[in-house]
Protein backbone atom coordinates (compact mmCIF):
# COMPACT_ATOMS: atom_id res chain seq x y z
CA UNK A 1 0.00 0.00 0.00
CA UNK A 2 1.10 3.56 -0.63
CA UNK A 3 1.72 6.19 2.01
CA UNK A 4 -1.12 6.90 4.34
CA UNK A 5 -3.49 9.74 3.75
CA UNK A 6 -5.29 11.87 6.22
CA UNK A 7 -5.73 11.89 9.11
CA UNK A 8 -9.38 12.41 8.38
CA UNK A 9 -11.63 13.46 11.23
CA UNK A 10 -15.08 11.86 11.15
CA UNK A 11 -17.82 12.86 13.59
CA UNK A 12 -20.72 10.63 14.66
CA UNK A 13 -24.01 12.47 15.08
CA UNK A 14 -27.52 11.36 15.98
CA UNK A 15 -29.92 10.81 18.86
CA UNK A 16 -28.95 8.97 22.01
CA UNK A 17 -29.61 5.23 21.77
CA UNK A 18 -29.36 4.85 18.00
CA UNK A 19 -26.07 2.93 18.10
CA UNK A 20 -23.28 5.49 17.61
CA UNK A 21 -21.07 4.00 20.31
CA UNK A 22 -21.77 0.46 19.08
CA UNK A 23 -20.55 1.48 15.60
CA UNK A 24 -17.53 3.24 17.12
CA UNK A 25 -16.52 0.20 19.11
CA UNK A 26 -16.53 -1.96 15.98
CA UNK A 27 -14.32 0.65 14.35
CA UNK A 28 -12.06 0.67 17.42
CA UNK A 29 -11.77 -3.11 17.38
CA UNK A 30 -10.44 -3.31 13.83
CA UNK A 31 -7.68 -5.84 13.68
CA UNK A 32 -5.58 -4.65 10.77
CA UNK A 33 -3.79 -2.02 12.81
CA UNK A 34 -3.21 -0.73 16.29
CA UNK A 35 -6.01 1.61 17.08
CA UNK A 36 -5.85 3.98 19.98
CA UNK A 37 -8.52 5.69 21.95
CA UNK A 38 -8.76 8.44 24.49
CA UNK A 39 -11.31 10.71 26.04
CA UNK A 40 -12.07 14.13 24.67
CA UNK A 41 -14.72 16.65 25.67
CA UNK A 42 -16.33 13.97 27.82
CA UNK A 43 -16.73 11.70 24.80
CA UNK A 44 -14.45 9.26 23.10
CA UNK A 45 -12.06 9.53 20.23
CA UNK A 46 -10.73 6.58 18.24
CA UNK A 47 -7.80 6.52 15.87
CA UNK A 48 -7.40 3.80 13.33
CA UNK A 49 -5.51 3.17 10.13
CA UNK A 50 -7.56 1.26 7.61
CA UNK A 51 -6.77 0.08 4.11
CA UNK A 52 -9.34 1.02 1.50
CA UNK A 53 -8.81 0.14 -2.19
CA UNK A 54 -5.19 -0.71 -1.44
CA UNK A 55 -4.39 2.66 0.08
CA UNK A 56 -3.99 3.32 3.78
CA UNK A 57 -6.01 6.02 5.44
CA UNK A 58 -5.81 7.21 8.97
CA UNK A 59 -9.17 8.07 10.46
CA UNK A 60 -9.99 9.77 13.74
CA UNK A 61 -13.54 8.97 14.79
CA UNK A 62 -15.23 11.24 17.33
CA UNK A 63 -18.06 9.84 19.45
CA UNK A 64 -18.66 13.02 21.41
CA UNK A 65 -22.07 14.24 20.31
CA UNK A 66 -24.15 12.98 23.24
CA UNK A 67 -21.73 14.34 25.80
CA UNK A 68 -22.02 17.94 24.59
CA UNK A 69 -24.08 20.37 26.62
CA UNK A 70 -27.40 21.27 25.14
CA UNK A 71 -26.13 24.84 24.99
CA UNK A 72 -25.71 25.29 21.31
CA UNK A 73 -22.09 26.43 21.41
CA UNK A 74 -20.45 23.10 22.06
CA UNK A 75 -22.75 21.31 19.64
CA UNK A 76 -22.04 23.93 17.04
CA UNK A 77 -18.32 23.45 17.57
CA UNK A 78 -18.82 19.73 16.86
CA UNK A 79 -20.45 20.54 13.54
CA UNK A 80 -17.46 22.67 12.60
CA UNK A 81 -14.91 20.05 13.60
CA UNK A 82 -15.20 17.18 11.17
CA UNK A 83 -13.95 16.48 7.66
CA UNK A 84 -16.95 14.19 7.30
CA UNK A 85 -20.06 13.28 9.28
CA UNK A 86 -21.93 10.06 9.96
CA UNK A 87 -25.52 10.88 10.91
CA UNK A 88 -27.10 7.86 12.57
CA UNK A 89 -30.74 7.08 13.23
CA UNK A 90 -32.39 3.82 14.22
CA UNK A 91 -34.74 2.26 11.67
CA UNK A 92 -36.96 1.39 14.64
CA UNK A 93 -37.28 5.00 15.79
CA UNK A 94 -38.99 7.46 13.51
CA UNK A 95 -38.18 10.46 15.64
CA UNK A 96 -34.46 9.72 15.40
CA UNK A 97 -34.90 9.77 11.60
CA UNK A 98 -36.60 13.17 11.75
CA UNK A 99 -33.81 14.49 13.97
CA UNK A 100 -31.29 13.19 11.45
CA UNK A 101 -32.95 15.42 8.84
CA UNK A 102 -32.66 18.41 11.16
CA UNK A 103 -28.98 17.67 11.64
CA UNK A 104 -28.37 17.64 7.91
CA UNK A 105 -30.07 21.01 7.57
CA UNK A 106 -27.91 22.37 10.40
CA UNK A 107 -24.74 20.93 8.92
CA UNK A 108 -25.37 22.28 5.45
CA UNK A 109 -26.04 25.67 6.97
CA UNK A 110 -22.93 25.53 9.15
CA UNK A 111 -20.69 24.38 6.33
CA UNK A 112 -22.22 26.14 3.40
CA UNK A 113 -19.15 26.64 1.28
CA UNK A 114 -17.60 23.18 1.32
CA UNK A 115 -18.98 19.90 0.18
CA UNK A 116 -18.42 18.04 3.43
CA UNK A 117 -19.23 14.36 2.99
CA UNK A 118 -22.23 13.20 4.99
CA UNK A 119 -23.46 9.64 5.23
CA UNK A 120 -26.94 8.97 6.53
CA UNK A 121 -26.96 5.66 8.43
CA UNK A 122 -30.05 3.66 9.32
CA UNK A 123 -28.79 1.44 12.13
CA UNK A 124 -30.45 -1.56 13.83
CA UNK A 125 -31.39 -3.10 10.48
CA UNK A 126 -31.58 -6.46 12.28
CA UNK A 127 -34.79 -5.34 14.04
CA UNK A 128 -36.95 -5.84 10.95
CA UNK A 129 -40.19 -6.40 12.81
CA UNK A 130 -39.94 -3.02 14.53
CA UNK A 131 -39.08 -1.02 11.43
CA UNK A 132 -40.55 2.51 11.39
CA UNK A 133 -38.53 3.97 8.50
CA UNK A 134 -38.47 2.35 5.07
CA UNK A 135 -35.35 2.07 2.92
CA UNK A 136 -36.98 3.96 0.06
CA UNK A 137 -38.01 6.86 2.25
CA UNK A 138 -34.54 7.17 3.76
CA UNK A 139 -32.85 6.90 0.37
CA UNK A 140 -35.09 9.63 -1.05
CA UNK A 141 -34.40 11.88 1.90
CA UNK A 142 -30.64 11.33 1.60
CA UNK A 143 -30.64 12.27 -2.06
CA UNK A 144 -32.46 15.54 -1.33
CA UNK A 145 -29.55 16.51 0.89
CA UNK A 146 -26.88 15.08 -1.41
CA UNK A 147 -25.84 12.47 1.15
CA UNK A 148 -24.89 8.84 0.79
CA UNK A 149 -27.13 6.35 2.58
CA UNK A 150 -26.54 2.92 4.07
CA UNK A 151 -28.36 0.65 6.52
CA UNK A 152 -26.21 -1.07 9.14
CA UNK A 153 -26.55 -3.42 12.05
CA UNK A 154 -23.91 -2.90 14.69
CA UNK A 155 -25.40 -5.86 16.57
CA UNK A 156 -24.91 -8.22 13.60
CA UNK A 157 -21.79 -6.38 12.37
CA UNK A 158 -23.54 -5.94 9.04
CA UNK A 159 -22.44 -3.18 6.64
CA UNK A 160 -20.32 -1.47 9.30
CA UNK A 161 -17.04 -1.67 7.37
CA UNK A 162 -18.67 -0.69 4.08
CA UNK A 163 -19.82 2.41 5.97
CA UNK A 164 -16.32 3.39 7.10
CA UNK A 165 -14.79 2.50 3.73
CA UNK A 166 -17.45 4.57 2.00
CA UNK A 167 -16.61 7.61 4.04
CA UNK A 168 -12.90 7.26 3.24
CA UNK A 169 -13.72 7.03 -0.47
CA UNK A 170 -15.81 10.17 -0.28
CA UNK A 171 -13.07 12.02 1.56
CA UNK A 172 -10.53 11.02 -1.07
CA UNK A 173 -12.78 12.13 -3.90
CA UNK A 174 -13.10 15.48 -2.25
CA UNK A 175 -9.36 15.71 -1.59
CA UNK A 176 -8.53 14.76 -5.18
CA UNK A 177 -11.00 17.28 -6.54
CA UNK A 178 -9.04 20.15 -5.03
P1 LIG B 1 -25.64 5.70 21.25
O1 LIG B 1 -26.37 6.34 22.38
O2 LIG B 1 -26.04 6.29 19.94
O3 LIG B 1 -24.15 5.68 21.45
O4 LIG B 1 -26.14 4.18 21.19
P2 LIG B 1 -25.42 2.87 21.76
O5 LIG B 1 -24.33 2.44 20.87
O6 LIG B 1 -25.10 3.08 23.19
O7 LIG B 1 -26.60 1.80 21.61
C1 LIG B 1 -27.83 1.95 22.30
C2 LIG B 1 -28.47 0.58 22.48
O8 LIG B 1 -28.82 0.03 21.21
C3 LIG B 1 -27.54 -0.43 23.14
O9 LIG B 1 -28.32 -1.24 23.99
C4 LIG B 1 -27.02 -1.23 21.97
O10 LIG B 1 -26.68 -2.54 22.34
C5 LIG B 1 -28.20 -1.24 21.03
N1 LIG B 1 -27.79 -1.34 19.62
C6 LIG B 1 -26.84 -0.61 18.99
N2 LIG B 1 -26.75 -0.98 17.69
C7 LIG B 1 -27.67 -1.96 17.49
C8 LIG B 1 -28.07 -2.73 16.34
O11 LIG B 1 -27.55 -2.61 15.23
N3 LIG B 1 -29.07 -3.63 16.54
C9 LIG B 1 -29.67 -3.79 17.74
N4 LIG B 1 -30.65 -4.70 17.82
N5 LIG B 1 -29.32 -3.10 18.84
C10 LIG B 1 -28.34 -2.18 18.72
MG1 LIG C 1 -22.97 6.62 22.91
PDB file of C-alpha atoms in Angstrom, residues 9-14 20-21 24 38-46 61-69 74-75 77-79 81-82 85:
ATOM      1  CA  UNK A   9     -11.633  13.458  11.234  1.00  0.00           C
ATOM      2  CA  UNK A  10     -15.077  11.861  11.146  1.00  0.00           C
ATOM      3  CA  UNK A  11     -17.815  12.856  13.593  1.00  0.00           C
ATOM      4  CA  UNK A  12     -20.719  10.632  14.662  1.00  0.00           C
ATOM      5  CA  UNK A  13     -24.014  12.466  15.084  1.00  0.00           C
ATOM      6  CA  UNK A  14     -27.522  11.357  15.978  1.00  0.00           C
ATOM      7  CA  UNK A  20     -23.281   5.486  17.605  1.00  0.00           C
ATOM      8  CA  UNK A  21     -21.073   3.997  20.314  1.00  0.00           C
ATOM      9  CA  UNK A  24     -17.529   3.243  17.121  1.00  0.00           C
ATOM     10  CA  UNK A  38      -8.762   8.436  24.493  1.00  0.00           C
ATOM     11  CA  UNK A  39     -11.314  10.708  26.039  1.00  0.00           C
ATOM     12  CA  UNK A  40     -12.071  14.130  24.673  1.00  0.00           C
ATOM     13  CA  UNK A  41     -14.722  16.652  25.667  1.00  0.00           C
ATOM     14  CA  UNK A  42     -16.326  13.972  27.824  1.00  0.00           C
ATOM     15  CA  UNK A  43     -16.735  11.697  24.803  1.00  0.00           C
ATOM     16  CA  UNK A  44     -14.447   9.257  23.102  1.00  0.00           C
ATOM     17  CA  UNK A  45     -12.057   9.533  20.233  1.00  0.00           C
ATOM     18  CA  UNK A  46     -10.729   6.580  18.238  1.00  0.00           C
ATOM     19  CA  UNK A  61     -13.540   8.969  14.787  1.00  0.00           C
ATOM     20  CA  UNK A  62     -15.229  11.240  17.331  1.00  0.00           C
ATOM     21  CA  UNK A  63     -18.065   9.838  19.452  1.00  0.00           C
ATOM     22  CA  UNK A  64     -18.662  13.023  21.408  1.00  0.00           C
ATOM     23  CA  UNK A  65     -22.073  14.240  20.308  1.00  0.00           C
ATOM     24  CA  UNK A  66     -24.148  12.977  23.241  1.00  0.00           C
ATOM     25  CA  UNK A  67     -21.727  14.344  25.799  1.00  0.00           C
ATOM     26  CA  UNK A  68     -22.018  17.937  24.592  1.00  0.00           C
ATOM     27  CA  UNK A  69     -24.075  20.367  26.624  1.00  0.00           C
ATOM     28  CA  UNK A  74     -20.450  23.095  22.061  1.00  0.00           C
ATOM     29  CA  UNK A  75     -22.750  21.308  19.642  1.00  0.00           C
ATOM     30  CA  UNK A  77     -18.321  23.446  17.574  1.00  0.00           C
ATOM     31  CA  UNK A  78     -18.823  19.728  16.861  1.00  0.00           C
ATOM     32  CA  UNK A  79     -20.446  20.539  13.545  1.00  0.00           C
ATOM     33  CA  UNK A  81     -14.907  20.053  13.603  1.00  0.00           C
ATOM     34  CA  UNK A  82     -15.199  17.184  11.173  1.00  0.00           C
ATOM     35  CA  UNK A  85     -20.063  13.276   9.278  1.00  0.00           C
TER      36      UNK A  85
END
